[in-house]
Amino acid sequence: MTIPFEILRTPAAMRARSEDLRRDGKKIAVVPTMGALHEGHLTLLRAARAQADIVILTIFVNPTQFGPQEDLAKYPRDEAGDLALAKTCGIDLAYCPTVDAMYPAGAQTFIEVRELQQPMCGASRPGHFAGVATVVAKLFHATLPHIAVFGEKDFQQLAILRRMTRDLDFGIEIVGVPIVRESDGVALSSRNAYLKPDERVAARALSAGLAAAEAKFKAGERTAEALIAAARAPLEAEALARIDYVELRDATELTPLTTLARPAVLAIAAFVGTTRLIDNRVLS
Ligand code: PAF
């Protein structure tokens, strides 16, 4: 039996609704997003739909995960458009809180996943993952899900949220969904909307680098140095791209590897024009 679609705006209202649903024995899946939905998000919603009775989409552009020089003000916002798109995947509820409802005056409590938040994107975006972990914990407290679905494109974010959920006994199953790509290999991202036409072409260098490294891996290469060099080459040849990092790390602990002897993630962050893009590939 379907429930009437509703948009909840406060933690208290959302939590009361989820408590009712749990009392009725419903299995709840949440898909946390910052809006600007694309096919990648719809894939997450479909995965949630397949595994739960109730699917809750959250849309909240979380100020605490943006640095002072980042794109909070210009981050695309289109709640009505996002909801129309999400409804094509059969969502039941949307949780779209305001900033004031999420962060009342004087809020000063943050969650730190100490080791996992340090390297990679954490090194170039100080405070970012504390903002992500904190807001996701708050979204969990409001929506009370059994399952939460996230994309594997944000690989470090997923590792951090898995660890937070385990360490803090949330009792929520974290589901990771593989990256969705355009036909030319570029990973779908809300930030692709910022790319000018020539930058969109240049953005291919990220996935091209990962594909080249994976080809070397499949041919037997196991040293981090060679795999990273293969991944860097297309970016170094691209005038519009500037590498932030290319790293090979343990897929769970995110510790650096010199030789690939266990499941690893080859992860890239690069600026294309002024837009920072990330991509990754698991090699195992
Ligand atoms: O991946 C995102 O869109 C955000 O980081 C998340 C998980 C919704 C937290 O704001």
PDB file of C-alpha atoms and ligand atoms in Angstrom:
ATOM      1  CA  MET A   1       0.000   0.000   0.000  1.00  0.00           C
ATOM      2  CA  THR A   2       1.445   3.387  -0.978  1.00  0.00           C
ATOM      3  CA  ILE A   3       1.384   6.370   1.384  1.00  0.00           C
ATOM      4  CA  PRO A   4       0.504   9.933   0.320  1.00  0.00           C
ATOM      5  CA  PHE A   5       3.600  11.852  -0.808  1.00  0.00           C
ATOM      6  CA  GLU A   6       4.695  14.524   1.645  1.00  0.00           C
ATOM      7  CA  ILE A   7       7.588  16.962   2.052  1.00  0.00           C
ATOM      8  CA  LEU A   8       8.843  17.203   5.632  1.00  0.00           C
ATOM      9  CA  ARG A   9      10.743  20.335   6.658  1.00  0.00           C
ATOM     10  CA  THR A  10      11.878  19.852  10.249  1.00  0.00           C
ATOM     11  CA  PRO A  11      13.751  17.080  12.095  1.00  0.00           C
ATOM     12  CA  ALA A  12      10.826  16.672  14.523  1.00  0.00           C
ATOM     13  CA  ALA A  13       8.203  16.290  11.765  1.00  0.00           C
ATOM     14  CA  MET A  14      10.385  13.892   9.786  1.00  0.00           C
ATOM     15  CA  ARG A  15      11.181  11.776  12.812  1.00  0.00           C
ATOM     16  CA  ALA A  16       7.529  11.554  13.879  1.00  0.00           C
ATOM     17  CA  ARG A  17       6.585  10.385  10.360  1.00  0.00           C
ATOM     18  CA  SER A  18       9.348   7.757  10.323  1.00  0.00           C
ATOM     19  CA  GLU A  19       8.437   6.549  13.821  1.00  0.00           C
ATOM     20  CA  ASP A  20       4.869   5.925  12.579  1.00  0.00           C
ATOM     21  CA  LEU A  21       6.141   4.030   9.564  1.00  0.00           C
ATOM     22  CA  ARG A  22       8.441   1.899  11.707  1.00  0.00           C
ATOM     23  CA  ARG A  23       5.557   1.182  14.081  1.00  0.00           C
ATOM     24  CA  ASP A  24       3.639  -0.085  11.022  1.00  0.00           C
ATOM     25  CA  GLY A  25       6.542  -2.456  10.287  1.00  0.00           C
ATOM     26  CA  LYS A  26       7.789  -0.615   7.183  1.00  0.00           C
ATOM     27  CA  LYS A  27      11.375  -0.963   5.996  1.00  0.00           C
ATOM     28  CA  ILE A  28      12.762   2.513   5.298  1.00  0.00           C
ATOM     29  CA  ALA A  29      15.534   3.453   2.859  1.00  0.00           C
ATOM     30  CA  VAL A  30      16.995   6.949   2.724  1.00  0.00           C
ATOM     31  CA  VAL A  31      18.890   8.545  -0.159  1.00  0.00           C
ATOM     32  CA  PRO A  32      20.680  11.668   1.107  1.00  0.00           C
ATOM     33  CA  THR A  33      21.426  14.282  -1.573  1.00  0.00           C
ATOM     34  CA  MET A  34      22.134  17.961  -2.001  1.00  0.00           C
ATOM     35  CA  GLY A  35      19.664  18.130  -4.907  1.00  0.00           C
ATOM     36  CA  ALA A  36      20.688  18.971  -8.495  1.00  0.00           C
ATOM     37  CA  LEU A  37      19.611  15.420  -9.246  1.00  0.00           C
ATOM     38  CA  HIS A  38      20.956  13.565 -12.264  1.00  0.00           C
ATOM     39  CA  GLU A  39      20.834  10.003 -13.522  1.00  0.00           C
ATOM     40  CA  GLY A  40      23.402   8.977 -10.883  1.00  0.00           C
ATOM     41  CA  HIS A  41      20.999  10.011  -8.098  1.00  0.00           C
ATOM     42  CA  LEU A  42      18.115   8.267  -9.853  1.00  0.00           C
ATOM     43  CA  THR A  43      20.169   5.073  -9.821  1.00  0.00           C
ATOM     44  CA  LEU A  44      20.504   5.458  -6.040  1.00  0.00           C
ATOM     45  CA  LEU A  45      16.745   5.963  -5.712  1.00  0.00           C
ATOM     46  CA  ARG A  46      16.035   2.873  -7.814  1.00  0.00           C
ATOM     47  CA  ALA A  47      18.423   0.829  -5.658  1.00  0.00           C
ATOM     48  CA  ALA A  48      16.591   2.098  -2.558  1.00  0.00           C
ATOM     49  CA  ARG A  49      13.197   1.327  -4.131  1.00  0.00           C
ATOM     50  CA  ALA A  50      14.271  -2.262  -4.796  1.00  0.00           C
ATOM     51  CA  GLN A  51      15.208  -2.844  -1.159  1.00  0.00           C
ATOM     52  CA  ALA A  52      12.636  -1.063   1.009  1.00  0.00           C
ATOM     53  CA  ASP A  53       8.930  -0.372   1.517  1.00  0.00           C
ATOM     54  CA  ILE A  54       9.432   3.357   1.976  1.00  0.00           C
ATOM     55  CA  VAL A  55      11.965   5.512   0.096  1.00  0.00           C
ATOM     56  CA  ILE A  56      12.864   8.897   1.565  1.00  0.00           C
ATOM     57  CA  LEU A  57      14.814  11.364  -0.564  1.00  0.00           C
ATOM     58  CA  THR A  58      16.594  14.063   1.393  1.00  0.00           C
ATOM     59  CA  ILE A  59      17.569  17.336  -0.257  1.00  0.00           C
ATOM     60  CA  PHE A  60      19.726  19.666   1.792  1.00  0.00           C
ATOM     61  CA  VAL A  61      22.600  21.809   0.534  1.00  0.00           C
ATOM     62  CA  ASN A  62      24.714  21.424   3.647  1.00  0.00           C
ATOM     63  CA  PRO A  63      26.674  24.605   4.433  1.00  0.00           C
ATOM     64  CA  THR A  64      29.035  22.895   6.898  1.00  0.00           C
ATOM     65  CA  GLN A  65      30.669  20.767   4.187  1.00  0.00           C
ATOM     66  CA  PHE A  66      31.630  23.753   2.014  1.00  0.00           C
ATOM     67  CA  GLY A  67      34.892  25.634   2.607  1.00  0.00           C
ATOM     68  CA  PRO A  68      34.960  29.452   2.577  1.00  0.00           C
ATOM     69  CA  GLN A  69      36.286  29.526  -1.013  1.00  0.00           C
ATOM     70  CA  GLU A  70      33.876  26.860  -2.297  1.00  0.00           C
ATOM     71  CA  ASP A  71      30.682  27.020  -4.320  1.00  0.00           C
ATOM     72  CA  LEU A  72      27.914  27.057  -1.632  1.00  0.00           C
ATOM     73  CA  ALA A  73      26.177  30.189  -2.974  1.00  0.00           C
ATOM     74  CA  LYS A  74      26.187  29.052  -6.598  1.00  0.00           C
ATOM     75  CA  TYR A  75      25.373  25.387  -5.875  1.00  0.00           C
ATOM     76  CA  PRO A  76      22.359  24.615  -8.130  1.00  0.00           C
ATOM     77  CA  ARG A  77      19.010  24.583  -6.280  1.00  0.00           C
ATOM     78  CA  ASP A  78      15.753  23.441  -7.925  1.00  0.00           C
ATOM     79  CA  GLU A  79      13.610  21.623  -5.382  1.00  0.00           C
ATOM     80  CA  ALA A  80      10.503  21.390  -7.591  1.00  0.00           C
ATOM     81  CA  GLY A  81      12.506  20.037 -10.545  1.00  0.00           C
ATOM     82  CA  ASP A  82      14.362  17.573  -8.321  1.00  0.00           C
ATOM     83  CA  LEU A  83      11.152  16.259  -6.771  1.00  0.00           C
ATOM     84  CA  ALA A  84       9.502  15.838 -10.179  1.00  0.00           C
ATOM     85  CA  LEU A  85      12.490  13.789 -11.333  1.00  0.00           C
ATOM     86  CA  ALA A  86      12.678  11.764  -8.121  1.00  0.00           C
ATOM     87  CA  LYS A  87       8.977  10.923  -8.300  1.00  0.00           C
ATOM     88  CA  THR A  88       9.644   9.065 -11.561  1.00  0.00           C
ATOM     89  CA  CYS A  89      11.562   6.584  -9.370  1.00  0.00           C
ATOM     90  CA  GLY A  90       8.672   6.213  -6.935  1.00  0.00           C
ATOM     91  CA  ILE A  91       9.840   8.059  -3.816  1.00  0.00           C
ATOM     92  CA  ASP A  92       7.395   8.093  -0.892  1.00  0.00           C
ATOM     93  CA  LEU A  93       8.603  11.069   1.143  1.00  0.00           C
ATOM     94  CA  ALA A  94      11.018  13.958   0.795  1.00  0.00           C
ATOM     95  CA  TYR A  95      12.906  15.525   3.665  1.00  0.00           C
ATOM     96  CA  CYS A  96      13.951  19.058   2.699  1.00  0.00           C
ATOM     97  CA  PRO A  97      14.858  20.884   5.903  1.00  0.00           C
ATOM     98  CA  THR A  98      15.888  24.522   6.081  1.00  0.00           C
ATOM     99  CA  VAL A  99      19.360  25.527   7.264  1.00  0.00           C
ATOM    100  CA  ASP A 100      17.871  26.986  10.475  1.00  0.00           C
ATOM    101  CA  ALA A 101      16.021  23.754  11.232  1.00  0.00           C
ATOM    102  CA  MET A 102      19.200  21.720  10.732  1.00  0.00           C
ATOM    103  CA  TYR A 103      21.614  24.051  12.512  1.00  0.00           C
ATOM    104  CA  PRO A 104      19.877  25.993  15.277  1.00  0.00           C
ATOM    105  CA  ALA A 105      21.797  29.018  16.606  1.00  0.00           C
ATOM    106  CA  GLY A 106      24.686  27.895  18.779  1.00  0.00           C
ATOM    107  CA  ALA A 107      25.072  24.441  17.135  1.00  0.00           C
ATOM    108  CA  GLN A 108      28.678  23.366  17.801  1.00  0.00           C
ATOM    109  CA  THR A 109      28.751  19.549  17.764  1.00  0.00           C
ATOM    110  CA  PHE A 110      30.602  17.795  14.943  1.00  0.00           C
ATOM    111  CA  ILE A 111      31.453  14.184  14.134  1.00  0.00           C
ATOM    112  CA  GLU A 112      35.059  13.464  13.126  1.00  0.00           C
ATOM    113  CA  VAL A 113      36.052  10.138  11.582  1.00  0.00           C
ATOM    114  CA  ARG A 114      39.608  10.859  12.539  1.00  0.00           C
ATOM    115  CA  GLU A 115      41.901   8.863  10.248  1.00  0.00           C
ATOM    116  CA  LEU A 116      39.704   8.359   7.194  1.00  0.00           C
ATOM    117  CA  GLN A 117      38.917  12.058   6.877  1.00  0.00           C
ATOM    118  CA  GLN A 118      42.580  13.141   6.683  1.00  0.00           C
ATOM    119  CA  PRO A 119      43.946  12.133   3.245  1.00  0.00           C
ATOM    120  CA  MET A 120      42.792  12.657  -0.338  1.00  0.00           C
ATOM    121  CA  CYS A 121      39.860  15.100  -0.508  1.00  0.00           C
ATOM    122  CA  GLY A 122      40.206  15.743   3.232  1.00  0.00           C
ATOM    123  CA  ALA A 123      43.689  17.184   2.669  1.00  0.00           C
ATOM    124  CA  SER A 124      42.468  19.762   0.148  1.00  0.00           C
ATOM    125  CA  ARG A 125      39.067  20.400   1.764  1.00  0.00           C
ATOM    126  CA  PRO A 126      39.708  20.828   5.518  1.00  0.00           C
ATOM    127  CA  GLY A 127      36.540  20.350   7.564  1.00  0.00           C
ATOM    128  CA  HIS A 128      34.596  18.948   4.614  1.00  0.00           C
ATOM    129  CA  PHE A 129      34.140  15.424   5.956  1.00  0.00           C
ATOM    130  CA  ALA A 130      33.255  16.555   9.472  1.00  0.00           C
ATOM    131  CA  GLY A 131      30.439  18.525   7.809  1.00  0.00           C
ATOM    132  CA  VAL A 132      29.379  15.478   5.771  1.00  0.00           C
ATOM    133  CA  ALA A 133      29.496  13.020   8.702  1.00  0.00           C
ATOM    134  CA  THR A 134      27.596  15.411  10.964  1.00  0.00           C
ATOM    135  CA  VAL A 135      24.825  16.191   8.500  1.00  0.00           C
ATOM    136  CA  VAL A 136      24.397  12.538   7.536  1.00  0.00           C
ATOM    137  CA  ALA A 137      24.140  11.578  11.229  1.00  0.00           C
ATOM    138  CA  LYS A 138      21.451  14.252  11.614  1.00  0.00           C
ATOM    139  CA  LEU A 139      19.623  12.990   8.509  1.00  0.00           C
ATOM    140  CA  PHE A 140      19.754   9.465   9.946  1.00  0.00           C
ATOM    141  CA  HIS A 141      18.329  10.642  13.275  1.00  0.00           C
ATOM    142  CA  ALA A 142      15.438  12.350  11.512  1.00  0.00           C
ATOM    143  CA  THR A 143      14.603   9.701   8.915  1.00  0.00           C
ATOM    144  CA  LEU A 144      15.328   6.576  11.043  1.00  0.00           C
ATOM    145  CA  PRO A 145      16.223   4.412   8.030  1.00  0.00           C
ATOM    146  CA  HIS A 146      17.043   0.706   7.928  1.00  0.00           C
ATOM    147  CA  ILE A 147      19.098   1.290   4.757  1.00  0.00           C
ATOM    148  CA  ALA A 148      20.997   4.304   3.413  1.00  0.00           C
ATOM    149  CA  VAL A 149      22.151   4.481  -0.200  1.00  0.00           C
ATOM    150  CA  PHE A 150      25.193   6.446  -1.436  1.00  0.00           C
ATOM    151  CA  GLY A 151      27.170   6.609  -4.681  1.00  0.00           C
ATOM    152  CA  GLU A 152      30.633   5.070  -5.007  1.00  0.00           C
ATOM    153  CA  LYS A 153      31.865   8.122  -6.910  1.00  0.00           C
ATOM    154  CA  ASP A 154      32.354   9.785  -3.534  1.00  0.00           C
ATOM    155  CA  PHE A 155      34.496   6.844  -2.455  1.00  0.00           C
ATOM    156  CA  GLN A 156      36.116   8.486   0.557  1.00  0.00           C
ATOM    157  CA  GLN A 157      32.746   9.829   1.734  1.00  0.00           C
ATOM    158  CA  LEU A 158      31.300   6.312   1.518  1.00  0.00           C
ATOM    159  CA  ALA A 159      34.222   4.836   3.505  1.00  0.00           C
ATOM    160  CA  ILE A 160      33.779   7.527   6.171  1.00  0.00           C
ATOM    161  CA  LEU A 161      30.020   7.052   6.425  1.00  0.00           C
ATOM    162  CA  ARG A 162      30.383   3.274   6.693  1.00  0.00           C
ATOM    163  CA  ARG A 163      32.864   3.738   9.530  1.00  0.00           C
ATOM    164  CA  MET A 164      30.750   6.336  11.314  1.00  0.00           C
ATOM    165  CA  THR A 165      27.683   4.097  11.085  1.00  0.00           C
ATOM    166  CA  ARG A 166      29.637   1.171  12.520  1.00  0.00           C
ATOM    167  CA  ASP A 167      31.503   3.130  15.202  1.00  0.00           C
ATOM    168  CA  LEU A 168      28.411   4.924  16.481  1.00  0.00           C
ATOM    169  CA  ASP A 169      26.138   1.842  16.375  1.00  0.00           C
ATOM    170  CA  PHE A 170      23.566   3.358  14.046  1.00  0.00           C
ATOM    171  CA  GLY A 171      22.398  -0.110  13.008  1.00  0.00           C
ATOM    172  CA  ILE A 172      21.825   1.096   9.445  1.00  0.00           C
ATOM    173  CA  GLU A 173      22.896  -0.855   6.370  1.00  0.00           C
ATOM    174  CA  ILE A 174      25.027   1.349   4.098  1.00  0.00           C
ATOM    175  CA  VAL A 175      24.607   0.448   0.434  1.00  0.00           C
ATOM    176  CA  GLY A 176      27.141   1.674  -2.149  1.00  0.00           C
ATOM    177  CA  VAL A 177      26.020   2.008  -5.780  1.00  0.00           C
ATOM    178  CA  PRO A 178      28.529   1.918  -8.683  1.00  0.00           C
ATOM    179  CA  ILE A 179      29.425   5.104 -10.558  1.00  0.00           C
ATOM    180  CA  VAL A 180      27.168   6.057 -13.461  1.00  0.00           C
ATOM    181  CA  ARG A 181      29.073   7.387 -16.495  1.00  0.00           C
ATOM    182  CA  GLU A 182      28.250   9.307 -19.676  1.00  0.00           C
ATOM    183  CA  SER A 183      28.907   7.434 -22.926  1.00  0.00           C
ATOM    184  CA  ASP A 184      32.370   9.065 -23.131  1.00  0.00           C
ATOM    185  CA  GLY A 185      33.327   7.781 -19.683  1.00  0.00           C
ATOM    186  CA  VAL A 186      32.853  10.995 -17.674  1.00  0.00           C
ATOM    187  CA  ALA A 187      31.350  10.232 -14.252  1.00  0.00           C
ATOM    188  CA  LEU A 188      27.986  11.918 -13.631  1.00  0.00           C
ATOM    189  CA  SER A 189      28.238  14.754 -11.120  1.00  0.00           C
ATOM    190  CA  SER A 190      26.126  17.791 -10.245  1.00  0.00           C
ATOM    191  CA  ARG A 191      29.311  19.828 -10.751  1.00  0.00           C
ATOM    192  CA  ASN A 192      29.520  18.842 -14.458  1.00  0.00           C
ATOM    193  CA  ALA A 193      26.872  21.558 -14.959  1.00  0.00           C
ATOM    194  CA  TYR A 194      29.590  24.167 -14.287  1.00  0.00           C
ATOM    195  CA  LEU A 195      31.795  22.939 -17.165  1.00  0.00           C
ATOM    196  CA  LYS A 196      32.089  25.027 -20.351  1.00  0.00           C
ATOM    197  CA  PRO A 197      31.933  22.943 -23.568  1.00  0.00           C
ATOM    198  CA  ASP A 198      35.743  22.696 -23.941  1.00  0.00           C
ATOM    199  CA  GLU A 199      36.077  21.828 -20.234  1.00  0.00           C
ATOM    200  CA  ARG A 200      33.459  19.098 -20.588  1.00  0.00           C
ATOM    201  CA  VAL A 201      35.679  17.542 -23.288  1.00  0.00           C
ATOM    202  CA  ALA A 202      38.758  17.971 -21.089  1.00  0.00           C
ATOM    203  CA  ALA A 203      36.947  16.235 -18.196  1.00  0.00           C
ATOM    204  CA  ARG A 204      37.346  12.973 -20.094  1.00  0.00           C
ATOM    205  CA  ALA A 205      40.961  12.922 -18.942  1.00  0.00           C
ATOM    206  CA  LEU A 206      39.945  11.706 -15.461  1.00  0.00           C
ATOM    207  CA  SER A 207      38.177   8.539 -16.593  1.00  0.00           C
ATOM    208  CA  ALA A 208      40.703   8.057 -19.412  1.00  0.00           C
ATOM    209  CA  GLY A 209      43.492   8.003 -16.813  1.00  0.00           C
ATOM    210  CA  LEU A 210      41.650   5.486 -14.682  1.00  0.00           C
ATOM    211  CA  ALA A 211      40.952   3.291 -17.714  1.00  0.00           C
ATOM    212  CA  ALA A 212      44.635   3.391 -18.722  1.00  0.00           C
ATOM    213  CA  ALA A 213      45.697   2.421 -15.193  1.00  0.00           C
ATOM    214  CA  GLU A 214      43.156  -0.378 -15.057  1.00  0.00           C
ATOM    215  CA  ALA A 215      44.436  -1.726 -18.384  1.00  0.00           C
ATOM    216  CA  LYS A 216      47.955  -1.823 -16.915  1.00  0.00           C
ATOM    217  CA  PHE A 217      46.605  -3.519 -13.776  1.00  0.00           C
ATOM    218  CA  LYS A 218      44.859  -6.156 -15.893  1.00  0.00           C
ATOM    219  CA  ALA A 219      48.113  -6.708 -17.782  1.00  0.00           C
ATOM    220  CA  GLY A 220      49.831  -7.518 -14.473  1.00  0.00           C
ATOM    221  CA  GLU A 221      51.199  -4.172 -13.245  1.00  0.00           C
ATOM    222  CA  ARG A 222      51.086  -3.982  -9.429  1.00  0.00           C
ATOM    223  CA  THR A 223      53.299  -1.038  -8.445  1.00  0.00           C
ATOM    224  CA  ALA A 224      51.566   2.122  -7.295  1.00  0.00           C
ATOM    225  CA  GLU A 225      54.132   4.266  -9.091  1.00  0.00           C
ATOM    226  CA  ALA A 226      53.343   2.811 -12.539  1.00  0.00           C
ATOM    227  CA  LEU A 227      49.578   2.723 -12.007  1.00  0.00           C
ATOM    228  CA  ILE A 228      49.516   6.315 -10.770  1.00  0.00           C
ATOM    229  CA  ALA A 229      51.732   7.455 -13.664  1.00  0.00           C
ATOM    230  CA  ALA A 230      49.305   5.847 -16.136  1.00  0.00           C
ATOM    231  CA  ALA A 231      46.363   7.621 -14.490  1.00  0.00           C
ATOM    232  CA  ARG A 232      48.139  10.995 -14.425  1.00  0.00           C
ATOM    233  CA  ALA A 233      49.274  10.973 -18.073  1.00  0.00           C
ATOM    234  CA  PRO A 234      45.994  12.084 -19.761  1.00  0.00           C
ATOM    235  CA  LEU A 235      45.495  14.820 -17.148  1.00  0.00           C
ATOM    236  CA  GLU A 236      49.057  16.090 -17.564  1.00  0.00           C
ATOM    237  CA  ALA A 237      48.516  16.253 -21.321  1.00  0.00           C
ATOM    238  CA  GLU A 238      45.310  18.281 -20.901  1.00  0.00           C
ATOM    239  CA  ALA A 239      45.865  22.055 -20.788  1.00  0.00           C
ATOM    240  CA  LEU A 240      42.540  22.774 -19.045  1.00  0.00           C
ATOM    241  CA  ALA A 241      43.153  20.264 -16.242  1.00  0.00           C
ATOM    242  CA  ARG A 242      45.170  20.629 -13.045  1.00  0.00           C
ATOM    243  CA  ILE A 243      45.711  17.584 -10.818  1.00  0.00           C
ATOM    244  CA  ASP A 244      44.852  17.889  -7.123  1.00  0.00           C
ATOM    245  CA  TYR A 245      45.817  14.291  -6.359  1.00  0.00           C
ATOM    246  CA  VAL A 246      46.087  10.845  -7.933  1.00  0.00           C
ATOM    247  CA  GLU A 247      46.514   8.199  -5.252  1.00  0.00           C
ATOM    248  CA  LEU A 248      46.383   4.447  -4.793  1.00  0.00           C
ATOM    249  CA  ARG A 249      45.009   3.530  -1.371  1.00  0.00           C
ATOM    250  CA  ASP A 250      43.694   0.553   0.556  1.00  0.00           C
ATOM    251  CA  ALA A 251      39.988   0.328  -0.298  1.00  0.00           C
ATOM    252  CA  THR A 252      38.828   0.191   3.336  1.00  0.00           C
ATOM    253  CA  GLU A 253      41.414   1.984   5.464  1.00  0.00           C
ATOM    254  CA  LEU A 254      42.454   4.489   2.764  1.00  0.00           C
ATOM    255  CA  THR A 255      46.101   4.008   3.742  1.00  0.00           C
ATOM    256  CA  PRO A 256      48.647   4.593   0.930  1.00  0.00           C
ATOM    257  CA  LEU A 257      49.923   1.529  -0.964  1.00  0.00           C
ATOM    258  CA  THR A 258      53.205   1.108  -2.795  1.00  0.00           C
ATOM    259  CA  THR A 259      52.274  -2.311  -4.181  1.00  0.00           C
ATOM    260  CA  LEU A 260      48.824  -3.571  -4.927  1.00  0.00           C
ATOM    261  CA  ALA A 261      48.371  -6.790  -2.954  1.00  0.00           C
ATOM    262  CA  ARG A 262      44.857  -6.216  -1.611  1.00  0.00           C
ATOM    263  CA  PRO A 263      41.707  -4.411  -2.822  1.00  0.00           C
ATOM    264  CA  ALA A 264      42.653  -0.827  -3.572  1.00  0.00           C
ATOM    265  CA  VAL A 265      41.091   2.338  -4.865  1.00  0.00           C
ATOM    266  CA  LEU A 266      42.788   4.471  -7.474  1.00  0.00           C
ATOM    267  CA  ALA A 267      41.334   7.908  -6.847  1.00  0.00           C
ATOM    268  CA  ILE A 268      41.655  11.187  -8.735  1.00  0.00           C
ATOM    269  CA  ALA A 269      40.724  14.759  -7.937  1.00  0.00           C
ATOM    270  CA  ALA A 270      41.440  17.388 -10.566  1.00  0.00           C
ATOM    271  CA  PHE A 271      40.363  20.892 -11.434  1.00  0.00           C
ATOM    272  CA  VAL A 272      39.014  21.288 -14.939  1.00  0.00           C
ATOM    273  CA  GLY A 273      38.889  25.029 -15.406  1.00  0.00           C
ATOM    274  CA  THR A 274      37.735  26.116 -11.944  1.00  0.00           C
ATOM    275  CA  THR A 275      35.553  23.037 -11.319  1.00  0.00           C
ATOM    276  CA  ARG A 276      36.945  20.354  -9.019  1.00  0.00           C
ATOM    277  CA  LEU A 277      35.992  16.861 -10.196  1.00  0.00           C
ATOM    278  CA  ILE A 278      36.628  13.466  -8.609  1.00  0.00           C
ATOM    279  CA  ASP A 279      36.586   9.934  -9.976  1.00  0.00           C
ATOM    280  CA  ASN A 280      37.896   6.537  -8.922  1.00  0.00           C
ATOM    281  CA  ARG A 281      38.221   2.909  -9.792  1.00  0.00           C
ATOM    282  CA  VAL A 282      38.509  -0.045  -7.444  1.00  0.00           C
ATOM    283  CA  LEU A 283      41.323  -2.413  -8.447  1.00  0.00           C
ATOM    284  CA  SER A 284      41.137  -5.835  -6.878  1.00  0.00           C
TER     285      SER A 284
HETATM  286  O1  PAF B   1      27.071  13.281  -1.463  1.00  0.00           O
HETATM  287  C1  PAF B   1      26.351  14.252  -1.170  1.00  0.00           C
HETATM  288  O2  PAF B   1      25.508  14.695  -1.958  1.00  0.00           O
HETATM  289  C2  PAF B   1      26.506  14.902   0.196  1.00  0.00           C
HETATM  290  O3  PAF B   1      27.832  14.919   0.605  1.00  0.00           O
HETATM  291  C3  PAF B   1      25.607  14.269   1.268  1.00  0.00           C
HETATM  292  C4  PAF B   1      25.976  12.827   1.536  1.00  0.00           C
HETATM  293  C5  PAF B   1      24.156  14.353   0.846  1.00  0.00           C
HETATM  294  C6  PAF B   1      25.765  15.042   2.585  1.00  0.00           C
HETATM  295  O4  PAF B   1      25.407  16.374   2.446  1.00  0.00           O
END
